[in-house]
Amino acid sequence: MNNTLLKHLYSTTSKVLLTQTDRINENFEKADKIIIWIVGFSIGIFVLLISQKAENPLIINLTNEISIFSLTVVIFGLIFRIFSFFTQIKYSTIVTGFVSFSEGFSNSPEILETREITDKDSAEDLIEYLKLDFGEQVEDKNVSQMDSKNKKIYRGFLLNYYNLLKEPIDAEKQLEKFTTNFALHFGFSKAYMEKRIYNESKIKWNGIIFRITLYISMLLFFLTIGIFIFGVGTVLNQLIENNCGTV
């Protein structure tokens, strides 16, 4: 079984994905720092308004507006950080799963391809399969000269021999043994491991959830910044109008 191209694609993609992951994590960290600074500044403004009595009539009139803007920024900032946290966890899970699979697949040895024997395969066919698949030379028993009963018995022997040679290199059985052993070491049930490995719908839903949380995180990020800028701009505009009006 030749999977040279597929192995190359998985290997290359996993390396690119890991590099891209570092950049994505850096972007999330930068976004977190921006939100932390904005939220901290908003909390400071709110605490200052609550703890001190402002003498400026304009500030007194804008106390409610400033408080609302500050608390809204804090709330949206905290929600953003929650979604950002879950988005990074989900992305990390997806990348870890894909990279692990890619590394395992791209470094796997070429497995000898065997065939499924059916009732249509005769004893002569089995002799040929043993030679082609395993390099086994079977002694010529003059199968064509055998009666139907002996031919059936001999075919049964050949089939058992073929399956005996096939079993150690059967990829599905090897994977089943690995899954069972892994589950035993970590205390998982076999059903749980099979569900984790073969459940394509779960893999798909992980990607969908990641996309949704990523979109919400981006939306909350820009909303938080927008509300902060709008609030600061409103206060600044009122201060300018008040000062210009008194001049």
Short mmCIF file of C-alpha atoms in Angstrom, two decimals:
data_model
loop_
_atom_site.label_atom_id
_atom_site.label_comp_id
_atom_site.label_asym_id
_atom_site.label_seq_id
_atom_site.Cartn_x
_atom_site.Cartn_y
_atom_site.Cartn_z
CA MET A 1 0.00 0.00 0.00
CA ASN A 2 1.72 3.12 -1.24
CA ASN A 3 0.66 6.33 0.51
CA THR A 4 3.71 8.44 -0.28
CA LEU A 5 1.78 11.50 -1.49
CA LEU A 6 -0.76 11.28 1.34
CA LYS A 7 2.00 11.00 3.94
CA HIS A 8 3.75 14.05 2.45
CA LEU A 9 0.52 16.07 2.52
CA TYR A 10 -0.23 15.19 6.14
CA SER A 11 3.35 15.88 7.23
CA THR A 12 3.55 19.24 5.44
CA THR A 13 0.10 20.34 6.60
CA SER A 14 0.82 19.50 10.24
CA LYS A 15 4.05 21.53 10.18
CA VAL A 16 2.30 24.53 8.62
CA LEU A 17 -0.52 24.18 11.12
CA LEU A 18 1.88 24.21 14.08
CA THR A 19 3.58 27.35 12.75
CA GLN A 20 0.20 28.99 12.18
CA THR A 21 -0.88 27.97 15.70
CA ASP A 22 1.98 29.97 17.25
CA ARG A 23 0.87 33.06 15.33
CA ILE A 24 -2.78 32.56 16.29
CA ASN A 25 -1.82 32.21 19.96
CA GLU A 26 0.23 35.41 19.71
CA ASN A 27 -2.77 37.23 18.20
CA PHE A 28 -5.02 35.99 20.99
CA GLU A 29 -2.48 37.17 23.58
CA LYS A 30 -2.29 40.63 21.97
CA ALA A 31 -6.09 40.87 21.87
CA ASP A 32 -6.24 39.83 25.55
CA LYS A 33 -3.75 42.53 26.51
CA ILE A 34 -5.75 45.19 24.68
CA ILE A 35 -8.99 44.12 26.37
CA ILE A 36 -7.29 43.88 29.78
CA TRP A 37 -6.00 47.45 29.41
CA ILE A 38 -9.42 48.79 28.30
CA VAL A 39 -11.31 46.89 31.02
CA GLY A 40 -8.83 48.05 33.67
CA PHE A 41 -9.16 51.65 32.54
CA SER A 42 -12.98 51.38 32.58
CA ILE A 43 -12.99 49.85 36.06
CA GLY A 44 -10.73 52.67 37.23
CA ILE A 45 -13.12 55.29 35.88
CA PHE A 46 -16.13 53.62 37.50
CA VAL A 47 -14.40 53.26 40.89
CA LEU A 48 -13.26 56.87 40.73
CA LEU A 49 -16.81 58.09 40.09
CA ILE A 50 -18.23 56.00 42.92
CA SER A 51 -15.56 56.84 45.51
CA GLN A 52 -15.24 60.57 44.88
CA LYS A 53 -17.71 63.42 44.61
CA ALA A 54 -17.13 65.39 41.45
CA GLU A 55 -17.57 69.15 41.70
CA ASN A 56 -17.81 69.71 37.96
CA PRO A 57 -21.54 69.92 37.04
CA LEU A 58 -20.83 68.36 33.66
CA ILE A 59 -19.22 65.31 35.22
CA ILE A 60 -22.15 65.03 37.64
CA ASN A 61 -24.60 65.10 34.73
CA LEU A 62 -22.57 62.47 32.84
CA THR A 63 -22.10 60.17 35.83
CA ASN A 64 -24.84 57.77 34.71
CA GLU A 65 -23.62 57.67 31.11
CA ILE A 66 -19.99 57.15 32.13
CA SER A 67 -21.00 54.42 34.57
CA ILE A 68 -23.05 52.63 31.93
CA PHE A 69 -20.27 52.82 29.35
CA SER A 70 -17.67 51.64 31.87
CA LEU A 71 -19.72 48.70 33.13
CA THR A 72 -20.72 47.71 29.57
CA VAL A 73 -17.07 47.67 28.52
CA VAL A 74 -16.18 45.57 31.57
CA ILE A 75 -18.98 43.07 30.91
CA PHE A 76 -18.21 42.71 27.19
CA GLY A 77 -14.50 42.47 27.96
CA LEU A 78 -15.04 39.65 30.46
CA ILE A 79 -17.35 37.78 28.08
CA PHE A 80 -14.73 38.19 25.34
CA ARG A 81 -12.05 36.67 27.56
CA ILE A 82 -14.32 33.71 28.38
CA PHE A 83 -15.05 33.02 24.70
CA SER A 84 -11.42 33.64 23.82
CA PHE A 85 -10.36 31.05 26.42
CA PHE A 86 -12.78 28.40 25.10
CA THR A 87 -11.84 29.19 21.50
CA GLN A 88 -8.15 28.60 22.25
CA ILE A 89 -8.94 25.35 24.08
CA LYS A 90 -11.09 24.10 21.21
CA TYR A 91 -8.48 25.10 18.63
CA SER A 92 -5.74 23.43 20.66
CA THR A 93 -7.81 20.22 20.81
CA ILE A 94 -8.38 20.24 17.06
CA VAL A 95 -4.74 20.94 16.22
CA THR A 96 -3.45 18.34 18.69
CA GLY A 97 -5.77 15.70 17.26
CA PHE A 98 -4.93 16.49 13.64
CA VAL A 99 -1.17 16.79 14.20
CA SER A 100 -1.09 13.55 16.21
CA PHE A 101 -2.93 11.72 13.45
CA SER A 102 -0.71 13.29 10.78
CA GLU A 103 2.50 12.36 12.59
CA GLY A 104 1.30 8.82 13.15
CA PHE A 105 0.17 8.41 9.56
CA SER A 106 3.18 10.03 7.89
CA ASN A 107 5.62 7.97 9.97
CA SER A 108 3.76 4.69 9.65
CA PRO A 109 5.46 1.86 7.75
CA GLU A 110 4.04 0.61 4.49
CA ILE A 111 1.64 -2.16 5.43
CA LEU A 112 1.46 -5.20 3.19
CA GLU A 113 -1.91 -5.24 1.50
CA THR A 114 -3.80 -8.50 1.83
CA ARG A 115 -7.08 -9.58 0.35
CA GLU A 116 -10.41 -10.89 1.55
CA ILE A 117 -10.95 -14.48 0.52
CA THR A 118 -14.41 -15.40 -0.75
CA ASP A 119 -16.09 -18.68 -1.69
CA LYS A 120 -15.30 -17.92 -5.33
CA ASP A 121 -11.56 -18.27 -4.66
CA SER A 122 -10.49 -21.81 -5.43
CA ALA A 123 -7.61 -23.81 -3.97
CA GLU A 124 -5.55 -22.91 -7.05
CA ASP A 125 -6.28 -19.23 -6.38
CA LEU A 126 -5.17 -19.58 -2.76
CA ILE A 127 -1.89 -21.13 -3.84
CA GLU A 128 -1.31 -18.13 -6.12
CA TYR A 129 -2.27 -15.65 -3.37
CA LEU A 130 0.16 -17.22 -0.92
CA LYS A 131 2.91 -16.79 -3.47
CA LEU A 132 2.01 -13.20 -4.45
CA ASP A 133 1.19 -11.84 -0.98
CA PHE A 134 3.69 -13.67 1.22
CA GLY A 135 6.20 -15.27 -1.12
CA GLU A 136 5.15 -18.71 0.11
CA GLN A 137 5.80 -21.56 -2.25
CA VAL A 138 3.16 -24.26 -1.73
CA GLU A 139 3.99 -27.78 -2.74
CA ASP A 140 2.13 -28.83 -5.86
CA LYS A 141 -0.49 -31.34 -4.76
CA ASN A 142 -2.04 -31.75 -8.21
CA VAL A 143 -5.18 -30.00 -7.05
CA SER A 144 -6.84 -30.43 -10.40
CA GLN A 145 -6.65 -34.22 -9.99
CA MET A 146 -8.34 -34.21 -6.55
CA ASP A 147 -11.96 -35.16 -6.07
CA SER A 148 -14.34 -32.50 -4.75
CA LYS A 149 -14.16 -33.67 -1.12
CA ASN A 150 -10.35 -33.71 -0.88
CA LYS A 151 -10.17 -30.49 -2.84
CA LYS A 152 -12.49 -28.81 -0.31
CA ILE A 153 -10.39 -30.10 2.61
CA TYR A 154 -7.16 -28.96 1.00
CA ARG A 155 -8.67 -25.55 0.25
CA GLY A 156 -9.57 -25.26 3.94
CA PHE A 157 -5.97 -25.92 4.93
CA LEU A 158 -4.72 -23.32 2.48
CA LEU A 159 -7.26 -20.77 3.74
CA ASN A 160 -6.23 -21.32 7.36
CA TYR A 161 -2.60 -20.93 6.40
CA TYR A 162 -3.31 -17.70 4.51
CA ASN A 163 -5.26 -16.24 7.46
CA LEU A 164 -2.49 -17.32 9.85
CA LEU A 165 0.09 -15.39 7.82
CA LYS A 166 -2.28 -12.46 7.39
CA GLU A 167 -3.18 -11.95 11.05
CA PRO A 168 0.10 -10.36 12.31
CA ILE A 169 0.04 -7.72 9.55
CA ASP A 170 -3.69 -7.01 9.62
CA ALA A 171 -3.83 -3.22 10.10
CA GLU A 172 -7.32 -3.25 11.61
CA LYS A 173 -6.42 -5.89 14.20
CA GLN A 174 -3.21 -4.06 15.07
CA LEU A 175 -5.16 -0.83 15.57
CA GLU A 176 -7.71 -2.71 17.68
CA LYS A 177 -4.94 -4.09 19.92
CA PHE A 178 -3.39 -0.63 20.28
CA THR A 179 -6.77 0.92 21.15
CA THR A 180 -7.46 -1.75 23.76
CA ASN A 181 -4.01 -1.39 25.34
CA PHE A 182 -4.21 2.41 25.39
CA ALA A 183 -7.66 2.30 26.99
CA LEU A 184 -6.41 -0.07 29.70
CA HIS A 185 -3.45 2.16 30.59
CA PHE A 186 -5.55 5.32 30.93
CA GLY A 187 -8.65 3.72 32.44
CA PHE A 188 -10.91 4.35 29.44
CA SER A 189 -13.50 1.91 28.20
CA LYS A 190 -12.98 0.35 24.79
CA ALA A 191 -16.27 1.85 23.60
CA TYR A 192 -15.09 5.32 24.66
CA MET A 193 -11.82 4.94 22.73
CA GLU A 194 -13.59 3.70 19.61
CA LYS A 195 -15.98 6.63 19.83
CA ARG A 196 -13.08 9.08 20.15
CA ILE A 197 -11.19 7.57 17.20
CA TYR A 198 -13.95 6.75 14.74
CA ASN A 199 -16.58 9.40 15.54
CA GLU A 200 -16.36 11.65 12.47
CA SER A 201 -19.38 13.70 13.54
CA LYS A 202 -17.59 14.70 16.77
CA ILE A 203 -14.56 15.85 14.77
CA LYS A 204 -16.84 17.87 12.51
CA TRP A 205 -18.71 19.43 15.46
CA ASN A 206 -15.42 20.41 17.10
CA GLY A 207 -14.58 22.40 13.98
CA ILE A 208 -18.03 24.00 13.84
CA ILE A 209 -17.92 24.98 17.53
CA PHE A 210 -14.45 26.45 17.05
CA ARG A 211 -15.65 28.58 14.12
CA ILE A 212 -18.65 29.83 16.11
CA THR A 213 -16.61 30.73 19.22
CA LEU A 214 -13.96 32.37 17.05
CA TYR A 215 -16.58 34.53 15.34
CA ILE A 216 -18.15 35.48 18.69
CA SER A 217 -14.72 36.30 20.16
CA MET A 218 -13.90 38.61 17.25
CA LEU A 219 -17.32 40.26 17.49
CA LEU A 220 -16.94 40.83 21.25
CA PHE A 221 -13.42 42.16 20.77
CA PHE A 222 -14.52 44.86 18.33
CA LEU A 223 -17.69 45.60 20.30
CA THR A 224 -15.69 46.16 23.47
CA ILE A 225 -13.29 48.51 21.72
CA GLY A 226 -16.14 50.26 19.91
CA ILE A 227 -18.13 50.85 23.11
CA PHE A 228 -15.02 52.14 24.87
CA ILE A 229 -14.19 54.55 22.03
CA PHE A 230 -17.83 55.67 21.80
CA GLY A 231 -18.00 56.29 25.55
CA VAL A 232 -14.73 58.21 25.67
CA GLY A 233 -15.73 60.16 22.58
CA THR A 234 -19.10 61.08 24.08
CA VAL A 235 -17.54 62.39 27.30
CA LEU A 236 -14.84 64.22 25.35
CA ASN A 237 -17.43 65.79 23.05
CA GLN A 238 -19.49 67.01 26.03
CA LEU A 239 -16.40 68.46 27.67
CA ILE A 240 -15.42 70.31 24.50
CA GLU A 241 -18.95 71.65 23.96
CA ASN A 242 -19.20 72.76 27.59
CA ASN A 243 -15.81 74.47 27.55
CA CYS A 244 -16.43 76.09 24.18
CA GLY A 245 -19.86 77.22 25.30
CA THR A 246 -18.52 78.91 28.41
CA VAL A 247 -15.79 80.77 26.55
#
